[in-house]
XYZ file of C-alpha atoms in Angstrom:
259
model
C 62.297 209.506 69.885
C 65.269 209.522 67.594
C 65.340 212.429 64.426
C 64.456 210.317 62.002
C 61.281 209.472 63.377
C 60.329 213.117 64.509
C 61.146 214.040 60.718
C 58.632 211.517 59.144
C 56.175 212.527 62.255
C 56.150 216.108 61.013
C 56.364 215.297 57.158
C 52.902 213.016 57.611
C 51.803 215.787 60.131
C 51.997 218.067 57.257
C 50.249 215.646 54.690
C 47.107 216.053 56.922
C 47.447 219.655 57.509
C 47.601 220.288 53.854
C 44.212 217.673 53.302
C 42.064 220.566 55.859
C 43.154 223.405 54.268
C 42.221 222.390 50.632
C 38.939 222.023 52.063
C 38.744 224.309 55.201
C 35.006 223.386 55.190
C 35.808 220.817 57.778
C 37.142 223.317 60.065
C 33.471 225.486 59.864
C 31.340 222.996 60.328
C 33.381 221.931 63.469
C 32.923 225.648 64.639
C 29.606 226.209 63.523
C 27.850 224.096 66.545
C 30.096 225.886 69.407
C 29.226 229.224 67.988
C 25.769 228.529 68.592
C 26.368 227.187 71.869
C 28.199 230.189 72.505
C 25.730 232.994 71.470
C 22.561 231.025 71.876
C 23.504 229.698 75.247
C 25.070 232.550 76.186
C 22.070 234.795 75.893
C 19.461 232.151 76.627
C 20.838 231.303 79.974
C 22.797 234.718 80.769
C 20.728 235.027 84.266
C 21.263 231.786 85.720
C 24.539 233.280 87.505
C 21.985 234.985 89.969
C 21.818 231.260 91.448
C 24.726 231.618 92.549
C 28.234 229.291 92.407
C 29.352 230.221 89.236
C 31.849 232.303 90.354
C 31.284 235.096 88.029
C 28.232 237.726 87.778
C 28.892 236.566 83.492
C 27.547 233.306 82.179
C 29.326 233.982 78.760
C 32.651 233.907 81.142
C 31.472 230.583 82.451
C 30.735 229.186 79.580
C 33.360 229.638 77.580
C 36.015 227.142 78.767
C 32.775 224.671 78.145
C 32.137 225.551 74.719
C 36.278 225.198 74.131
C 36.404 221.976 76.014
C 33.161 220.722 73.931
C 34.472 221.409 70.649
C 38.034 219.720 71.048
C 36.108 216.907 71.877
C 33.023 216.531 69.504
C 35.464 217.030 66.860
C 38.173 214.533 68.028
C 35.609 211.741 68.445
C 35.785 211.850 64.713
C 39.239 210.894 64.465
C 38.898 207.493 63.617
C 36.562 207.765 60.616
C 39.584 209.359 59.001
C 41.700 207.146 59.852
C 38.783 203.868 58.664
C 38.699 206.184 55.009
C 42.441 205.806 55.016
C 42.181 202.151 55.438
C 39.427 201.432 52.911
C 41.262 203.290 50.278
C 44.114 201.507 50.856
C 46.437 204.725 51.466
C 47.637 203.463 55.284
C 48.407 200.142 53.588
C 50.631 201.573 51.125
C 52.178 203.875 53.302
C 53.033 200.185 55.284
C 55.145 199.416 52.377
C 57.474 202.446 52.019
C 60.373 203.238 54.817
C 57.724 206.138 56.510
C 58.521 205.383 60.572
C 55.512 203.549 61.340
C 55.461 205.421 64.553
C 55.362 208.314 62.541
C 51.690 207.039 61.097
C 50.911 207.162 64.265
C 51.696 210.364 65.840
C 51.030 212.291 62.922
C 47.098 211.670 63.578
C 47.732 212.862 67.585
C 50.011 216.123 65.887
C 47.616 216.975 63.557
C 44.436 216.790 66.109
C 46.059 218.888 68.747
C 47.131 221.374 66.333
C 43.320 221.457 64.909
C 41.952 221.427 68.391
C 44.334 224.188 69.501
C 43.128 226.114 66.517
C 39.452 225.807 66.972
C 39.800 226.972 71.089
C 41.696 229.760 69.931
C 38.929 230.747 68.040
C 36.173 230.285 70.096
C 38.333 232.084 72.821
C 38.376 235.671 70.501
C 34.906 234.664 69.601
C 34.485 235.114 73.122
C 36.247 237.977 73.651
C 34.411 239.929 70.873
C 30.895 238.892 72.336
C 31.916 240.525 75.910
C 33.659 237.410 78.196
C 36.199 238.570 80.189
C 39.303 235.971 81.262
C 40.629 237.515 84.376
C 43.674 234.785 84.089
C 44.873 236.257 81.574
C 47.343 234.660 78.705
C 48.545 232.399 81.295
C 44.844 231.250 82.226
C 43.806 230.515 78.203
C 46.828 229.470 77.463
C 46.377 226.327 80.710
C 42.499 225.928 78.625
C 43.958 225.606 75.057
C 46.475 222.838 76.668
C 44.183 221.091 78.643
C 41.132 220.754 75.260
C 44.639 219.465 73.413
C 44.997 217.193 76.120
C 41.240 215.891 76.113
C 41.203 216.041 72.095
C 44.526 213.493 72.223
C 42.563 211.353 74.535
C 39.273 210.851 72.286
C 41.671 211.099 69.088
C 43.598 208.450 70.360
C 40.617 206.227 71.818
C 38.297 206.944 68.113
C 41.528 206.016 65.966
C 42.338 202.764 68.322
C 38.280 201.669 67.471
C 38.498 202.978 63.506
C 41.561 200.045 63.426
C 39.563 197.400 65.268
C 36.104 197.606 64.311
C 36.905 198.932 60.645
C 33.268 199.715 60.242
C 31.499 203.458 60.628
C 28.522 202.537 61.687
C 29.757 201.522 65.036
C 32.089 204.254 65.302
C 29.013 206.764 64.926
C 26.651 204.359 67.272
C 29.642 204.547 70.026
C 30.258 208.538 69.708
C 26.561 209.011 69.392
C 26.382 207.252 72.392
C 29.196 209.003 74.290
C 28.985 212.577 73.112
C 25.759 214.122 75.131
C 25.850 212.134 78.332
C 29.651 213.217 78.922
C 28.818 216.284 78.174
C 25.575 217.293 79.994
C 27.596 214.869 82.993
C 29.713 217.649 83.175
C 30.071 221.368 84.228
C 29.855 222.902 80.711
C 26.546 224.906 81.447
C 25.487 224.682 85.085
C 27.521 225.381 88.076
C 28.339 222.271 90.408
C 26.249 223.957 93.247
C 22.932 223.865 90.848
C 23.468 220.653 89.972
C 22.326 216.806 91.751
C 24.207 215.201 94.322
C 24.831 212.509 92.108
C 25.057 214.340 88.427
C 28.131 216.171 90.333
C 29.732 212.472 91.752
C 29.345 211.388 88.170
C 31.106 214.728 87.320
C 34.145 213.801 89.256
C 34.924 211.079 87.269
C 34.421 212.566 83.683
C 37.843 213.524 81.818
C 35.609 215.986 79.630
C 34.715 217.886 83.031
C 38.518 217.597 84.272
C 39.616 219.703 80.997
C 36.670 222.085 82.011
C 37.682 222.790 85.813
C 41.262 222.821 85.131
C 40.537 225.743 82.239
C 37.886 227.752 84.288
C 40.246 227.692 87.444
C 42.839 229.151 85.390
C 41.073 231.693 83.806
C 39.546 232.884 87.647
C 41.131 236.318 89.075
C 41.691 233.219 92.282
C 43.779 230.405 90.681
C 43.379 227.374 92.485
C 46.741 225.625 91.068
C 46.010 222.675 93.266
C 42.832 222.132 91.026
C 44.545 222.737 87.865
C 47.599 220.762 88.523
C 45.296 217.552 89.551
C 42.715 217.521 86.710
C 45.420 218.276 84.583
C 47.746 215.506 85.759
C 44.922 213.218 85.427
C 44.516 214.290 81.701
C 47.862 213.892 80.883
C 47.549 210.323 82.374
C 45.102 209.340 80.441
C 46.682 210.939 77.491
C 49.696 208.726 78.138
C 47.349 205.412 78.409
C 45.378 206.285 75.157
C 48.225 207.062 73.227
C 49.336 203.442 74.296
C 46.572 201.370 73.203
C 46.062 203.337 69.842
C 49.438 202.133 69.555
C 48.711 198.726 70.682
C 45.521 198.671 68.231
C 47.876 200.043 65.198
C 50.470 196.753 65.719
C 47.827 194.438 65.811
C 46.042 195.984 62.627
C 49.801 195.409 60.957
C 49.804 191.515 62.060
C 46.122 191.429 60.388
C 47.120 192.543 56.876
């Protein structure tokens, strides 16, 4: 990626930073449901470890690599409404007319998600921390979960602004995420141990890049690392980071041809 390029990437990066914190709002409301989780959950469901597999006597210790995976992506399934706004104001057209890298239009969406989603886990993680969850992994450990939500936030951010430039219309953006958001997520580890749950919820599991982000973060946060686990599901994410990235891209030229 030449200088010129990473230059605009940053300078459009910044346009979108600036946007959130004129109206920080955004960023509350996106916290507002994972604190809820995290307290509400936390307390509701705090003797459930007795079952056993959790590998921790602490559900709030479980559960927080859940509620960070969870937020990064609820939030980044948004993506592409801002993106369809942009569009029906015109702004992205206009911006198609100046000498703005039009890869930088691209990446500056992915740049400004991951630094939102980063934000947001970091958050939740003190959250966390003040409410009583210990992360025997230490830095290293949250440090593996912040990258691996930015990871999983990229992939939805990618995949929501690839179907803002197709369909161009919100209701089926909202219909699709609505759709998405709570099977992936209750498919998933983010509040029951594998152990406790069916055969075939846990085969489904497997298979679900919002429950790769989740392992890969609570193995790194363990006292017992198991790098082989982290290192797989978080190859795997950065593969499919890699292939979403593509076809947003793919989705962006063909939204060129069409206007």
């Amino acid at each position: 990626m030449s200088t010129n390029v990473l230059a605009h990437t940053w300078f459009m990066t910044q346009r979108q930073l600036m946007a959130i914190v004129r109206q920080p709002v955004f960023l509350l409301v996106n916290l507002i449901q994972p604190v809820i989780w995290l307290y509400l959950f936390g307390s509701l469901f705090k003797k459930v470890v007795q079952l056993g597999g959790f590998g921790t006597t602490s559900y709030l210790d479980y559960l927080i690599p859940g509620i960070v995976v969870m937020s990064a992506f609820g939030s980044s399934m948004w993506t592409g409404m801002g993106t369809l706004e942009e569009i029906e104001r015109g702004t992205l057209n206009r911006f198609l007319t100046t000498p703005v890298s039009r890869s930088a239009l691209l990446h500056a969406n992915v740049v400004q998600n991951g630094i939102t989603t980063a934000f947001q886990s970091v958050v939740i993680v003190v959250l966390g921390l003040i409410g009583g969850a210990d992360y025997p992994g230490g830095i290293g450990g949250l440090l593996i979960l912040v990258v691996a939500s930015v990871l999983l936030g990229t992939v939805f951010g990618a995949l929501s602004n690839a179907l803002g430039m197709l369909v161009r219309r919100r209701e089926s953006i909202i219909g699709i995420n609505t759709f998405l958001l709570l099977p992936l997520t209750f498919l998933s580890s983010a509040f029951m141990a594998p152990a406790q749950m069916p055969d075939w919820m846990v085969r489904i599991a497997d298979f679900n890049p919002v429950n790769w982000a989740m392992v890969a973060g609570r193995s790194a946060l363990s006292a017992d690392t198991d790098w082989t686990v982290v290192l797989s599901r978080g190859g795997a994410l950065l593969a499919l980071t890699v292939a979403a990235v593509w076809l947003s891209t793919r989705s962006f030229r063909t939204y060129q041809k069409a206007v």
